[in-house]
CSV table of C-alpha atoms in Angstrom, one decimal:
chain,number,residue,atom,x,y,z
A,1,UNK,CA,-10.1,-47.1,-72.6
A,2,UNK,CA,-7.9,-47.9,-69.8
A,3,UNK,CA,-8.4,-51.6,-69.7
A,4,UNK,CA,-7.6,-51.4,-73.8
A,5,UNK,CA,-4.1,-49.6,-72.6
A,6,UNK,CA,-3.3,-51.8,-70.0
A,7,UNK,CA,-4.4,-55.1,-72.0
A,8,UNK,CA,-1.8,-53.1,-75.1
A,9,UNK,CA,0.9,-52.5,-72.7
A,10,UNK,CA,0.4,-56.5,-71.3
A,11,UNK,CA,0.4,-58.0,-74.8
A,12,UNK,CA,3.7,-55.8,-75.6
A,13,UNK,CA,5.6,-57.5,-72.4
A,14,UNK,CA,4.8,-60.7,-73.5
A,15,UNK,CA,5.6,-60.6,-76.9
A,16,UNK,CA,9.3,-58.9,-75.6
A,17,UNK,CA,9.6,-62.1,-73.2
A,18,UNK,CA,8.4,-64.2,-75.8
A,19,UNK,CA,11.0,-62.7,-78.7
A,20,UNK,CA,13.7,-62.6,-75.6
A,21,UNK,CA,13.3,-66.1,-74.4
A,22,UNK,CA,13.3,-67.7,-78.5
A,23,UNK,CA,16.4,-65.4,-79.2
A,24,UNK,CA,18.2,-66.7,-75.8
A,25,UNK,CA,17.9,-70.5,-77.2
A,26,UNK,CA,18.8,-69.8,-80.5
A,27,UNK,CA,23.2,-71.1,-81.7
A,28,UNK,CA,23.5,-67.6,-83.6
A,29,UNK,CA,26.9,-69.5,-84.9
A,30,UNK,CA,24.8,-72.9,-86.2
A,31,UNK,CA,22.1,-70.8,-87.2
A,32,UNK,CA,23.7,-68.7,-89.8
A,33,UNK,CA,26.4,-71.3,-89.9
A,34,UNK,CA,29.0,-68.9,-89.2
A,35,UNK,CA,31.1,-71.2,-87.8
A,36,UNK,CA,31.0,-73.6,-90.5
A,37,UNK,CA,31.6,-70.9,-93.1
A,38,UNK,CA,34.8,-69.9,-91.3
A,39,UNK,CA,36.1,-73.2,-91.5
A,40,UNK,CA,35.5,-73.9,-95.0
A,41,UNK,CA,37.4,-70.5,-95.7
A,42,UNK,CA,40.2,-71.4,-93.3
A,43,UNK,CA,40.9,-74.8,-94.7
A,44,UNK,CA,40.9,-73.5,-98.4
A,45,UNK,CA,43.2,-70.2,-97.6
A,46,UNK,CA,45.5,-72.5,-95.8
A,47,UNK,CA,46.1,-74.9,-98.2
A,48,UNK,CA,45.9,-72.7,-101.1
A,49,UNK,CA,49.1,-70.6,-99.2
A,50,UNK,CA,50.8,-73.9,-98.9
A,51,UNK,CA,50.2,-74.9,-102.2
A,52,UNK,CA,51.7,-71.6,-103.7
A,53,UNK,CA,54.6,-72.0,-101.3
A,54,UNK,CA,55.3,-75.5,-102.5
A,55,UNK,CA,55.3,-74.0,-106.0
A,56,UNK,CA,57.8,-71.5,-105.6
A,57,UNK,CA,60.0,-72.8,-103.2
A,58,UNK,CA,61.9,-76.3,-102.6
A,59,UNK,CA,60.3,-78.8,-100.4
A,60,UNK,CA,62.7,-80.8,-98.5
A,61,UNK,CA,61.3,-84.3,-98.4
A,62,UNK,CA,64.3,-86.1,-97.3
A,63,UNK,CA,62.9,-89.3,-95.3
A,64,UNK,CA,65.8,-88.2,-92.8
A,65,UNK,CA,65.1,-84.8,-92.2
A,66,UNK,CA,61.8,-85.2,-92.4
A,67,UNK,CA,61.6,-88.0,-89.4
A,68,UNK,CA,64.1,-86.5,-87.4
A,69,UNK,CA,62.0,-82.9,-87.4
A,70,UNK,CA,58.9,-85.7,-86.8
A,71,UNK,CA,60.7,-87.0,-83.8
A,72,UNK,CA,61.2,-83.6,-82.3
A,73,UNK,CA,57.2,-82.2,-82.7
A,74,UNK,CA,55.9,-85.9,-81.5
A,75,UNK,CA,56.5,-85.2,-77.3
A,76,UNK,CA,55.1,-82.0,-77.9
A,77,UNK,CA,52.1,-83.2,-79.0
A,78,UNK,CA,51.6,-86.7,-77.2
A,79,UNK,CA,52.3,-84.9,-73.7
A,80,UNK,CA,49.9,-82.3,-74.3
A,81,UNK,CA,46.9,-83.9,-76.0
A,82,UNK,CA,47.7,-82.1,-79.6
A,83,UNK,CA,46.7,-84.8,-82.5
A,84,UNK,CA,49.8,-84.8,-84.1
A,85,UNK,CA,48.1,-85.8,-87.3
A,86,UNK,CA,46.5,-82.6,-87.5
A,87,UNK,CA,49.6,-80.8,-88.3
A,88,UNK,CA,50.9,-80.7,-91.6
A,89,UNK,CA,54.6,-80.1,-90.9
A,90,UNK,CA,56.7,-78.8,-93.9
A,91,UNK,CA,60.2,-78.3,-93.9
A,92,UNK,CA,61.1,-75.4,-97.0
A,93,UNK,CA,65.1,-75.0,-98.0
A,94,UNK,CA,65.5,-71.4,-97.4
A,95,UNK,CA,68.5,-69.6,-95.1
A,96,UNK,CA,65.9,-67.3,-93.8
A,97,UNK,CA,66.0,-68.1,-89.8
A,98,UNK,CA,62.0,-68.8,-90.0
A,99,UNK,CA,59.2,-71.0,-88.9
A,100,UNK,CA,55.7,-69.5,-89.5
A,101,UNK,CA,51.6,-71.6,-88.6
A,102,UNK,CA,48.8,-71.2,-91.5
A,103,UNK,CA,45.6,-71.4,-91.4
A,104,UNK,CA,44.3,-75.4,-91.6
A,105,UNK,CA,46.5,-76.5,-89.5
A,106,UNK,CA,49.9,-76.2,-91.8
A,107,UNK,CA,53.6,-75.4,-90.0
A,108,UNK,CA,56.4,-74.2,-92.3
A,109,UNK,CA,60.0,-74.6,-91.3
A,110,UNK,CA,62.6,-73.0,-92.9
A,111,UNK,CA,66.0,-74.9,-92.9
A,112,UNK,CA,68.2,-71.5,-91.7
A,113,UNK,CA,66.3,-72.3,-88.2
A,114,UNK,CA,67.3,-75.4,-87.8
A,115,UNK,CA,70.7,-74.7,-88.8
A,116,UNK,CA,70.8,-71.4,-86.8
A,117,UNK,CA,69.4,-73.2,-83.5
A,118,UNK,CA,72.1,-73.9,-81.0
A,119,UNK,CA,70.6,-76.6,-79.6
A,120,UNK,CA,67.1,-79.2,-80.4
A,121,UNK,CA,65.4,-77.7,-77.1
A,122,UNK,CA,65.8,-74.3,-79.0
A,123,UNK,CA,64.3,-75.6,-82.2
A,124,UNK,CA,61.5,-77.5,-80.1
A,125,UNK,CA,60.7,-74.2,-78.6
A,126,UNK,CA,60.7,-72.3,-81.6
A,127,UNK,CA,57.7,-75.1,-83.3
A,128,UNK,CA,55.7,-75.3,-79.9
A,129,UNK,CA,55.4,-71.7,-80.1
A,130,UNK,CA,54.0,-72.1,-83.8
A,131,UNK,CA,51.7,-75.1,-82.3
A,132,UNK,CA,50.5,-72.8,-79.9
A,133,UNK,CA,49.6,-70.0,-82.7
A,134,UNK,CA,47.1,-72.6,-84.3
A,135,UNK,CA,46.0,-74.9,-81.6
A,136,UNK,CA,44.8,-71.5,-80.4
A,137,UNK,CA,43.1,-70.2,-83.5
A,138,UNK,CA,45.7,-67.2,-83.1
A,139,UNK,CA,46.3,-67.4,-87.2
A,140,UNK,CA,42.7,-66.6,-88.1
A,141,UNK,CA,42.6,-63.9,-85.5
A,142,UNK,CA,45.2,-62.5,-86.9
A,143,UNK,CA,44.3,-61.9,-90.0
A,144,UNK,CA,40.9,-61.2,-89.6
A,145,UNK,CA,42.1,-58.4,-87.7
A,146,UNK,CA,44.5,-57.2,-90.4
A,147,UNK,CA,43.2,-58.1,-93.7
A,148,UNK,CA,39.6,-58.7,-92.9
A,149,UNK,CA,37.5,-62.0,-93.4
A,150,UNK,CA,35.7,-60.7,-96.9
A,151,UNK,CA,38.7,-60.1,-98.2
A,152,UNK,CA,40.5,-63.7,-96.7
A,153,UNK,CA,37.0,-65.2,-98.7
A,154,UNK,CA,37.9,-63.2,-101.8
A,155,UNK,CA,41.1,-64.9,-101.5
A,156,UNK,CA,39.2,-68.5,-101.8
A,157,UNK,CA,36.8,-67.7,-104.9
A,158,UNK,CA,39.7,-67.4,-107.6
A,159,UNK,CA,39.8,-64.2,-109.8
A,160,UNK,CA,43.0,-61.6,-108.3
A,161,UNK,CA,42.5,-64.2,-105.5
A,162,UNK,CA,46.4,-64.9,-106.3
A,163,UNK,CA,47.4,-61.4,-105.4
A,164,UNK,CA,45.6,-61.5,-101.7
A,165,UNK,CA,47.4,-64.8,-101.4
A,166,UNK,CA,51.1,-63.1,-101.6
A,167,UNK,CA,49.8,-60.6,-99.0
A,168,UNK,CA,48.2,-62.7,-96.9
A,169,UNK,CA,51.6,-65.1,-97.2
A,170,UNK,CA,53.4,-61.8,-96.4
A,171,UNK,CA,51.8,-60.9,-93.6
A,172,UNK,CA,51.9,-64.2,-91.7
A,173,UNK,CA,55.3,-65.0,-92.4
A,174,UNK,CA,57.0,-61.3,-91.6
A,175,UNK,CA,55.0,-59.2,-89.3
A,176,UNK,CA,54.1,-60.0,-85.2
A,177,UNK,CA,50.9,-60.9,-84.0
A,178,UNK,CA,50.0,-58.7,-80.9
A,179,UNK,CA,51.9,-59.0,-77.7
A,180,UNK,CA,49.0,-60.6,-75.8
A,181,UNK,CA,48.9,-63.6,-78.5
A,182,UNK,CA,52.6,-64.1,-78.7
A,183,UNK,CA,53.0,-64.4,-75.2
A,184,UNK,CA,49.9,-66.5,-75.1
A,185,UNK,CA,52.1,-68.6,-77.3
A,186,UNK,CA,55.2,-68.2,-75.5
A,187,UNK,CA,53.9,-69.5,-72.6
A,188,UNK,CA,52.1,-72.4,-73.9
A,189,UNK,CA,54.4,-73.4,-75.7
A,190,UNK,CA,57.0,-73.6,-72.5
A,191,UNK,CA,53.9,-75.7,-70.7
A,192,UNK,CA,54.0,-77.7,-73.9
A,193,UNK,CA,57.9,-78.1,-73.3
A,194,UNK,CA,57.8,-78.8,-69.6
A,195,UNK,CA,55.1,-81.1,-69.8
A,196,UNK,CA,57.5,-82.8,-72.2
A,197,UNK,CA,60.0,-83.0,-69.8
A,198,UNK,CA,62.1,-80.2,-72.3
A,199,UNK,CA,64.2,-77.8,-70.7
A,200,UNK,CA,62.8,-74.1,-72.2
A,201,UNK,CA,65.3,-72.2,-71.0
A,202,UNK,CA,67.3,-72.8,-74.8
A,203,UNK,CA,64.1,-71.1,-76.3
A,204,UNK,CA,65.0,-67.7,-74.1
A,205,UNK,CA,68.3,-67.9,-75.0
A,206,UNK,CA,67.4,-68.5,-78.4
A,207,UNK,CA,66.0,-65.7,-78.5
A,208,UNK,CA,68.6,-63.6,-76.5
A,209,UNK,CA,70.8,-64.9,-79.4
A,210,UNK,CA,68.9,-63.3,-82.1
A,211,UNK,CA,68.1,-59.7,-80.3
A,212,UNK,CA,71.9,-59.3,-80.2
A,213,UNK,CA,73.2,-60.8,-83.5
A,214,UNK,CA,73.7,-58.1,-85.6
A,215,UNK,CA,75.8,-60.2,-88.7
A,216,UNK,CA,72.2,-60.7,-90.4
A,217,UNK,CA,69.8,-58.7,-91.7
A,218,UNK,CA,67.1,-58.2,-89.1
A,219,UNK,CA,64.6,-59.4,-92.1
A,220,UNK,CA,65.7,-62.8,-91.7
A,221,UNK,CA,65.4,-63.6,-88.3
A,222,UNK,CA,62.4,-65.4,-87.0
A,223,UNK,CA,62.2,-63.3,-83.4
A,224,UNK,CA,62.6,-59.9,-85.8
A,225,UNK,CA,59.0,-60.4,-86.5
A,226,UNK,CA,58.3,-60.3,-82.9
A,227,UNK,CA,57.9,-57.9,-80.3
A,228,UNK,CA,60.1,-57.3,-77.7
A,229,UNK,CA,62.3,-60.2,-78.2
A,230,UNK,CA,64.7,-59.5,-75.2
A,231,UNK,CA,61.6,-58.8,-73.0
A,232,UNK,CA,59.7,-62.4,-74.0
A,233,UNK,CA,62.9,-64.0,-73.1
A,234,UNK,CA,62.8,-62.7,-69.5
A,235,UNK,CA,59.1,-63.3,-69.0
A,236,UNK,CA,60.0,-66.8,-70.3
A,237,UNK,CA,62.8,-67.4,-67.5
A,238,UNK,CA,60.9,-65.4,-65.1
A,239,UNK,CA,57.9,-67.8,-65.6
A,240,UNK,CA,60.3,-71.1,-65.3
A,241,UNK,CA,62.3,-69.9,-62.1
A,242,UNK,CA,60.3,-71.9,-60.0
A,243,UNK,CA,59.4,-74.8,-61.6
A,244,UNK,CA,60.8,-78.2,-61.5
A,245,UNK,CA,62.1,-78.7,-64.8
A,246,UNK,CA,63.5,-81.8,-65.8
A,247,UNK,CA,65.7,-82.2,-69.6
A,248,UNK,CA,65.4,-85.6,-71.2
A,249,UNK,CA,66.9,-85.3,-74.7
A,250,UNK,CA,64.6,-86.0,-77.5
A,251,UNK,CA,67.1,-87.5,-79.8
A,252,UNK,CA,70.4,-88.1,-79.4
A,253,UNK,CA,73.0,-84.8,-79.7
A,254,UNK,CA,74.9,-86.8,-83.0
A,255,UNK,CA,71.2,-86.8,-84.6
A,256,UNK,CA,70.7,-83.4,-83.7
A,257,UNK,CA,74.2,-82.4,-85.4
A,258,UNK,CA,73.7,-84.3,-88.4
A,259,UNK,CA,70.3,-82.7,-88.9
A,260,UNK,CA,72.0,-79.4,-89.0
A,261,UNK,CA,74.6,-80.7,-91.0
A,262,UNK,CA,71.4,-82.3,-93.8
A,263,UNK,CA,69.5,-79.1,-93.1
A,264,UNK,CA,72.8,-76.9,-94.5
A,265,UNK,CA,73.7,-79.0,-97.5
A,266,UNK,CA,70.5,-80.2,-98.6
């Protein structure tokens, strides 16, 4: 009897070690491809966003703006080993002061920032940031977090899918991701700036500018969707202060005026 409780409680062990050991060498994320899955989704929510976007709103597709904007994101990326291919730029003719990342990889501009940017450093700022939201997966996160993944795949199989779209649109263009992700992003994307040889301090005072403008709604400003805006700005300059920071002007400043000038009478 006791060797037949012994031999039970031996056999239980090594089946535990056994289950233990083929569990431990198992990719839970290939496995169940998970990963994959997520991807898929992503890809399809982010284009389908875009394409509704490019529906309802005017696409600027002006060779001009379109390169000069180009010009301004390429340092960004070569300095910092982002494939600039990747990223779907898109430049939208709205007066809202805006930019916002969806999922797959797709950047939206709206013209108000560039015209509302005091200088190209600001504007180059204001895009690394966004570069930094999806080089970082931050757009996923967040709205998994807010909206949940089943619904974000309800989105992607058609029926009311074009309801969830306008929320989904709604939340990633007007609300703030957490504090820990924007300055995750706020950071980066002054390593991104610096690496570029880009002064950041115009992207704090960019957004001292619009904490303290009060002319325009608060709706329309791109740091209004942010925490904290006057706070980020001083963790941005205390985090610069002592660095060695050199400016080397990505395009000339005539270019940069007269893609504010095409930006506000396109």
């Amino acid at each position: 009897m006791i060797k037949k409780i012994i031999f039970q409680g031996i056999f239980i062990v090594l089946s535990f070690a056994i289950v233990w050991y083929a569990s431990s060498q198992l990719d839970y994320m290939k496995f169940f491809k998970i990963e994959e899955r997520t991807t898929k989704v992503e890809n399809t929510l982010g284009d389908l966003i875009w394409d509704e976007i490019a529906r309802t709103e005017e696409v600027i597709t002006n060779d001009s703006i379109v390169k000069t904007i180009d010009k301004l994101v390429k340092p960004i990326c070569d300095k910092n080993n982002i494939d600039r291919d990747s990223l779907k730029v898109h430049i939208v003719k709205k007066d809202e002061i805006n930019a916002f990342a969806l999922p797959n990889n797709h950047l939206v501009v709206y013209t108000g920032l560039i015209v509302d940017c005091k200088k190209q450093e600001a504007l180059q700022g204001v895009l690394g940031h966004e570069i930094a939201h999806i080089e970082f997966n931050h757009v996923m996160k967040k709205l998994s977090k807010e909206i949940g993944f089943s619904v974000l795949l309800s989105a992607t199989a058609g029926g009311k899918g074009g309801q969830i779209l306008k929320e989904i649109f709604k939340t990633i263009s007007s609300s703030a991701y957490d504090r820990t992700l924007e300055k995750e992003a706020d950071l980066a994307s002054v390593d991104y700036m610096i690496k570029a040889q880009i002064d950041p301090k115009p992207m704090a005072d960019f957004m001292f500018q619009m904490a303290q403008d009060s002319e325009v709604s608060k709706s329309m400003y791109w740091i209004s969707s942010h925490p904290e805006s006057e706070e980020r700005a001083k963790y941005i300059l205390d985090y610069i202060k002592d660095k060695k920071l050199k400016n080397k002007a990505t395009i000339s400043e005539e270019a940069w005026k007269t893609l504010q000038k095409q930006a506000a009478t396109y």
